[in-house]
Short mmCIF file of C-alpha atoms in Angstrom, two decimals:
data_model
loop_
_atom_site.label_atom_id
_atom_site.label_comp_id
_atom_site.label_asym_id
_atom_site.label_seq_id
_atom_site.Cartn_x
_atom_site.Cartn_y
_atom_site.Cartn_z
CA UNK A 1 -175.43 30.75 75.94
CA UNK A 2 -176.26 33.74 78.04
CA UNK A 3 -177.13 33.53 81.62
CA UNK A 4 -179.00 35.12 84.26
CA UNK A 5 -178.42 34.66 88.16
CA UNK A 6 -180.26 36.40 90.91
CA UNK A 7 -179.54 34.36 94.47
CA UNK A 8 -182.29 36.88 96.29
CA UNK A 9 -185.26 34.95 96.16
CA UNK A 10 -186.90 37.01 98.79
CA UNK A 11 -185.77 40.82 100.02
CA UNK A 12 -187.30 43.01 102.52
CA UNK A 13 -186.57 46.56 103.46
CA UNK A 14 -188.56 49.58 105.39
CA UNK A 15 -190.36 52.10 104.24
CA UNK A 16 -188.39 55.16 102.52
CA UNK A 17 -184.91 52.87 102.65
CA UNK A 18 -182.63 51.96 99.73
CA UNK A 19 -182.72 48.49 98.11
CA UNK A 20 -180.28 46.77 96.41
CA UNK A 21 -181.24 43.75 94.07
CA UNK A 22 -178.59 41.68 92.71
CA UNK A 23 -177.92 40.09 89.26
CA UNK A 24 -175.23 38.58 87.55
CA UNK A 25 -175.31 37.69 84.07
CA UNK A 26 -172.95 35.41 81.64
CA UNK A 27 -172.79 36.25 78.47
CA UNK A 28 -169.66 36.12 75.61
CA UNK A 29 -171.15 38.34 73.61
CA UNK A 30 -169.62 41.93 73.35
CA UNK A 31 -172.80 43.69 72.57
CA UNK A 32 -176.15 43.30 75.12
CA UNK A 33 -178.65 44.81 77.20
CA UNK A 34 -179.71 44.43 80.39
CA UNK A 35 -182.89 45.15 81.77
CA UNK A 36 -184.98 45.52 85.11
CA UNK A 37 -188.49 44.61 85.34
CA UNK A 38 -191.45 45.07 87.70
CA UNK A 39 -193.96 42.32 88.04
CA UNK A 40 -196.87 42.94 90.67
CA UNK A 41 -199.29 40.37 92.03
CA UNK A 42 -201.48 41.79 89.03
CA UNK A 43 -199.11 39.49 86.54
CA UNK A 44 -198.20 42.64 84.20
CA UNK A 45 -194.80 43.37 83.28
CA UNK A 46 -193.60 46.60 84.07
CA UNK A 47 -190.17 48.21 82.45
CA UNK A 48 -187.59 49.66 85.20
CA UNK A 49 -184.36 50.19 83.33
CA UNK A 50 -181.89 50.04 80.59
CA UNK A 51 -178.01 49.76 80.35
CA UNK A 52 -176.33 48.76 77.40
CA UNK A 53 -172.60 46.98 77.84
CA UNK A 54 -171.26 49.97 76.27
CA UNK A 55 -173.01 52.68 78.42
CA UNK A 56 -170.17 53.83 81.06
CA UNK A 57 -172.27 55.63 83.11
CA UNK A 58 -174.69 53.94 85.29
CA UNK A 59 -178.81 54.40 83.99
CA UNK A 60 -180.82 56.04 86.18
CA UNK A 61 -185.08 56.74 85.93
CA UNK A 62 -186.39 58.50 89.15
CA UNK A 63 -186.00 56.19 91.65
CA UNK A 64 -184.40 53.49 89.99
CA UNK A 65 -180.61 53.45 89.49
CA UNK A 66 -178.04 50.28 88.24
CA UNK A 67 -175.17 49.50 89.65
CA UNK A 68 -173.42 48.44 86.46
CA UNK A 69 -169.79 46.58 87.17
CA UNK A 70 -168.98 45.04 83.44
CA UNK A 71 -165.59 43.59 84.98
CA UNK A 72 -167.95 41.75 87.41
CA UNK A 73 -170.82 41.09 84.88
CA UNK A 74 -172.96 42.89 87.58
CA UNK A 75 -176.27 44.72 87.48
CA UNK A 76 -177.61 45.38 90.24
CA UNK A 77 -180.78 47.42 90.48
CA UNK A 78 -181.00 49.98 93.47
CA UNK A 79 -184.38 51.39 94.59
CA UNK A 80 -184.40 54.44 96.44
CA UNK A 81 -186.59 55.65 99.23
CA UNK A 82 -188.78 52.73 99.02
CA UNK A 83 -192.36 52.79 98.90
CA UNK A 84 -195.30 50.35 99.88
CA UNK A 85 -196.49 50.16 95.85
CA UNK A 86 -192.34 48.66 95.25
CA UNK A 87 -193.82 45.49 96.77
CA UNK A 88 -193.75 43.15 93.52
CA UNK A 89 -191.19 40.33 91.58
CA UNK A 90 -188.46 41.69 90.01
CA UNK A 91 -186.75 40.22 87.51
CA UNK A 92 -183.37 40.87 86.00
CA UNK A 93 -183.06 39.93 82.25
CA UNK A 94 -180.86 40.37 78.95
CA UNK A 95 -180.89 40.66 75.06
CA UNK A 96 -177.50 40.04 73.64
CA UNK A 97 -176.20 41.55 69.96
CA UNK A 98 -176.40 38.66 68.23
CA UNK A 99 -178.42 35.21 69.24
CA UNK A 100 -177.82 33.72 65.41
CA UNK A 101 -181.51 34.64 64.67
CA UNK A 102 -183.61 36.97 67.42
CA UNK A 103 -182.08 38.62 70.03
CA UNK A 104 -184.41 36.77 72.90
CA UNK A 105 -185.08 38.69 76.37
CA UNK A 106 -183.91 35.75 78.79
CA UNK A 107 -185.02 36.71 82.49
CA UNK A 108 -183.02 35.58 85.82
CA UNK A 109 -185.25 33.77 88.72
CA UNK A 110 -186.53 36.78 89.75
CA UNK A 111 -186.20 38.65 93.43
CA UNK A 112 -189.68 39.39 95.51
CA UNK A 113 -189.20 42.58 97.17
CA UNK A 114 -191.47 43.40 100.02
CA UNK A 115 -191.74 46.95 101.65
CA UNK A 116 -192.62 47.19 105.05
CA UNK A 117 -194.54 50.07 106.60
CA UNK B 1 -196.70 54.32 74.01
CA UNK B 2 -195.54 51.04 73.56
CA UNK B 3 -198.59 49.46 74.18
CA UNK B 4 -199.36 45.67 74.27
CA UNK B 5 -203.31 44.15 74.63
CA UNK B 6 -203.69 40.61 75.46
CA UNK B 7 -206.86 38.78 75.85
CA UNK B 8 -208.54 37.08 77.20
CA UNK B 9 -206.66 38.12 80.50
CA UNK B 10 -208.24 34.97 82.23
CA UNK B 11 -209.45 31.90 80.52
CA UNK B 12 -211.06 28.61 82.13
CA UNK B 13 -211.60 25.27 79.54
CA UNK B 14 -212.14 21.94 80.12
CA UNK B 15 -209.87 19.32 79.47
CA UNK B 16 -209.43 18.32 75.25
CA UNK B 17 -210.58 22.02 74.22
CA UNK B 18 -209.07 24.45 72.64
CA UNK B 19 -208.07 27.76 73.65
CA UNK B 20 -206.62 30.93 71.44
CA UNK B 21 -205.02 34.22 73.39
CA UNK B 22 -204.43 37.34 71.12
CA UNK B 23 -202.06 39.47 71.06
CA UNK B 24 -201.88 42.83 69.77
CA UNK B 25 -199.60 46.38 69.45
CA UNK B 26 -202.00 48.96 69.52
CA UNK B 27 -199.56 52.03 68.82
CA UNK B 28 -197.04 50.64 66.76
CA UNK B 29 -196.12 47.57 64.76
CA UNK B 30 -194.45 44.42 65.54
CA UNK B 31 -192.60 42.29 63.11
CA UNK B 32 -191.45 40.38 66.10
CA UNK B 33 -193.46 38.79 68.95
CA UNK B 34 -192.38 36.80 71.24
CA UNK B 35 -194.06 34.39 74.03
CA UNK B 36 -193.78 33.41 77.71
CA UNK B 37 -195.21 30.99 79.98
CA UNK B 38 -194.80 31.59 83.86
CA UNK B 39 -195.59 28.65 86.94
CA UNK B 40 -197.00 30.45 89.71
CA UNK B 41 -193.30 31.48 91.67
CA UNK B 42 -191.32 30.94 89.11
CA UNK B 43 -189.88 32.92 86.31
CA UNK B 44 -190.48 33.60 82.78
CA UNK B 45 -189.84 31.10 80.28
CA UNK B 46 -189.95 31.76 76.53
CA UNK B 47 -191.78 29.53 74.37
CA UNK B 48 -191.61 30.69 70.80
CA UNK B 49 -190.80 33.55 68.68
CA UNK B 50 -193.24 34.87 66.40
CA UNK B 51 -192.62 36.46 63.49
CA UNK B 52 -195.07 38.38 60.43
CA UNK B 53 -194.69 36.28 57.66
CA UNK B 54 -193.06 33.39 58.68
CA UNK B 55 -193.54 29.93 60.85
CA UNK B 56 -192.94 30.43 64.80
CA UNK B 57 -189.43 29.46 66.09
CA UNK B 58 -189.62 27.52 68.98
CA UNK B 59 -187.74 26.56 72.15
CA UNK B 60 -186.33 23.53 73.10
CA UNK B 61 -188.85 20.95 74.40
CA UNK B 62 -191.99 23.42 73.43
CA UNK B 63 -193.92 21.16 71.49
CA UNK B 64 -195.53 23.14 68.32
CA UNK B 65 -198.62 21.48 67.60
CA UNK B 66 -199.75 21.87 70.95
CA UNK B 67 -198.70 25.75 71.26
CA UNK B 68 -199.70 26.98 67.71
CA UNK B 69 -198.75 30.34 67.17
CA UNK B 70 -199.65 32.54 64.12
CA UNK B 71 -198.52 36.02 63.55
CA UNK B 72 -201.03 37.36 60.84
CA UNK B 73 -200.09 40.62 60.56
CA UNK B 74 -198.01 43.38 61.75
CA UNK B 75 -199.89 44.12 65.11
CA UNK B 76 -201.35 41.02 66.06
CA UNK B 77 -200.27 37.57 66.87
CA UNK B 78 -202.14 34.68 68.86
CA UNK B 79 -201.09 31.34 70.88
CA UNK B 80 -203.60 28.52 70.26
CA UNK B 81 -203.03 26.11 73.07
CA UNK B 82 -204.38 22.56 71.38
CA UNK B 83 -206.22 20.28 73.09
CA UNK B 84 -205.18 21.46 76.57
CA UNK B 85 -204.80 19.54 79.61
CA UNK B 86 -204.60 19.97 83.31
CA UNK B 87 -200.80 20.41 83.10
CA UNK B 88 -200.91 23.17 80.48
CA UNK B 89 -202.38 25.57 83.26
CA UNK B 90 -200.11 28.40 83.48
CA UNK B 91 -200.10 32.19 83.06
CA UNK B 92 -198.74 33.06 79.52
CA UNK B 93 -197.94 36.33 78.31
CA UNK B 94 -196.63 38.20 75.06
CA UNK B 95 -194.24 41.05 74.36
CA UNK B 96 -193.58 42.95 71.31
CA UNK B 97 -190.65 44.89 70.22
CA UNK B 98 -190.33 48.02 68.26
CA UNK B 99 -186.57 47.10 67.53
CA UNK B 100 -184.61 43.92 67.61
CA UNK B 101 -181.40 45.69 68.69
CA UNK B 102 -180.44 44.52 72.05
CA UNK B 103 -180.69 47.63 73.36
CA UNK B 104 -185.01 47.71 72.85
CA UNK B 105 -186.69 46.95 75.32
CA UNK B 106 -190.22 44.26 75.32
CA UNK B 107 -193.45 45.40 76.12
CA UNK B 108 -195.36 43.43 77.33
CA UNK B 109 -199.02 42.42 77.22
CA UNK B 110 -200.88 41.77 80.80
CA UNK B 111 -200.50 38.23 80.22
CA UNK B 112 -203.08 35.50 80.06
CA UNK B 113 -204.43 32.68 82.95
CA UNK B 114 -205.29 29.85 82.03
CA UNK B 115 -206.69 27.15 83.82
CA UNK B 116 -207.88 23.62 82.50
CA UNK B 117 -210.05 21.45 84.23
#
């Protein structure tokens, strides 16, 4: 059954630093994604990021990058130059190739960020 | 694009009533829906999977005649919550895909609170 971990329940950082959130993830399936999302207090669920276990380069959107180490079953999401609006939940999650009927999005605990002025 | 409405976006019944929450892709279709539920600090569980056509599948220890889901057509889907109680308070939200590789991301409605008195 796939798996999930993030062990940050609560991360901090100041304004315009780098942030790295971790996740592991357990999975014996050869084929999956894994995925970053944004959740402010507002409750909506905001995309981040995509890497497929595949990809060998790491994904990258603006300010969002993921540390990607397969070997380690690793994704860690990195936010650059931080900014007051990155205060939110963030939760790591996966879809793998084949679930024996739908290929379920299964989030980790979740990490709450907050950005300090 | 990519975009999921949900509504009502908050909900208040009293205890024994009925409540239904829609869910709907606007901008392209969704054979496949699937729903969350979320305790306040915790992270999202999945409930069911919803599919046009077909009878929900559900999760482990979701009980399906209290969380009645019908997927009537290719854009819309809704959650009845039967008979609710106190307990069933919670903020539930739906996500559509437009592909059920596991490299497609969700996207996600704005999610649903619902409180029972």
């Amino acid at each position: 059954a796939q798996k999930i971990t993030q062990t940050q329940p609560g991360m901090f950082v100041q304004e315009k630093e780098a942030v790295t959130l971790d996740c592991t993830y357990d999975t014996s399936d050869q084929s999956y994604g894994l995925f970053w999302y944004k959740q402010p207090s507002s409750g909506e669920m905001i995309f981040l990021i995509y890497q497929g276990s595949y990809d060998e380069q790491n994904a990258t959107e603006g300010r969002y990058s993921l540390n990607f180490q397969k070997a380690r079953k690793s994704a860690n999401l990195v936010i650059s130059a931080s900014q007051l609006g990155d205060s939110a939940m963030y939760f790591c999650a996966m879809r793998e190739g084949f679930s024996g009927g739908y290929n379920k999005l299964i989030f980790g605990a979740g990490t709450r960020l907050a950005v300090h002025p | 694009g990519a975009v999921v409405s949900q509504h009502p976006s908050r909900v208040i019944c009293k205890s024994g009533t009925s409540v239904k929450i829609e869910c709907r892709s606007l901008d392209f279709q969704a054979t496949t829906m699937f729903w969350y539920r979320q305790f306040p600090k915790q992270s999202l569980m999945l409930m069911a999977t919803s599919n046009e056509g077909s009878k929900a599948t559900y999760e482990q220890g979701v009980e399906k005649d209290k969380f009645l889901i019908n997927h009537a057509s290719l854009t819309l889907s809704t959650l009845t919550v039967t008979s609710a109680h106190p307990e069933d308070s919670s903020f539930y939200i739906c996500s559509a895909e437009i592909s059920s590789s596991y490299n497609s991301p969700l996207h996600f409605g704005n999610g649903t609170r619902l409180t029972v008195t």
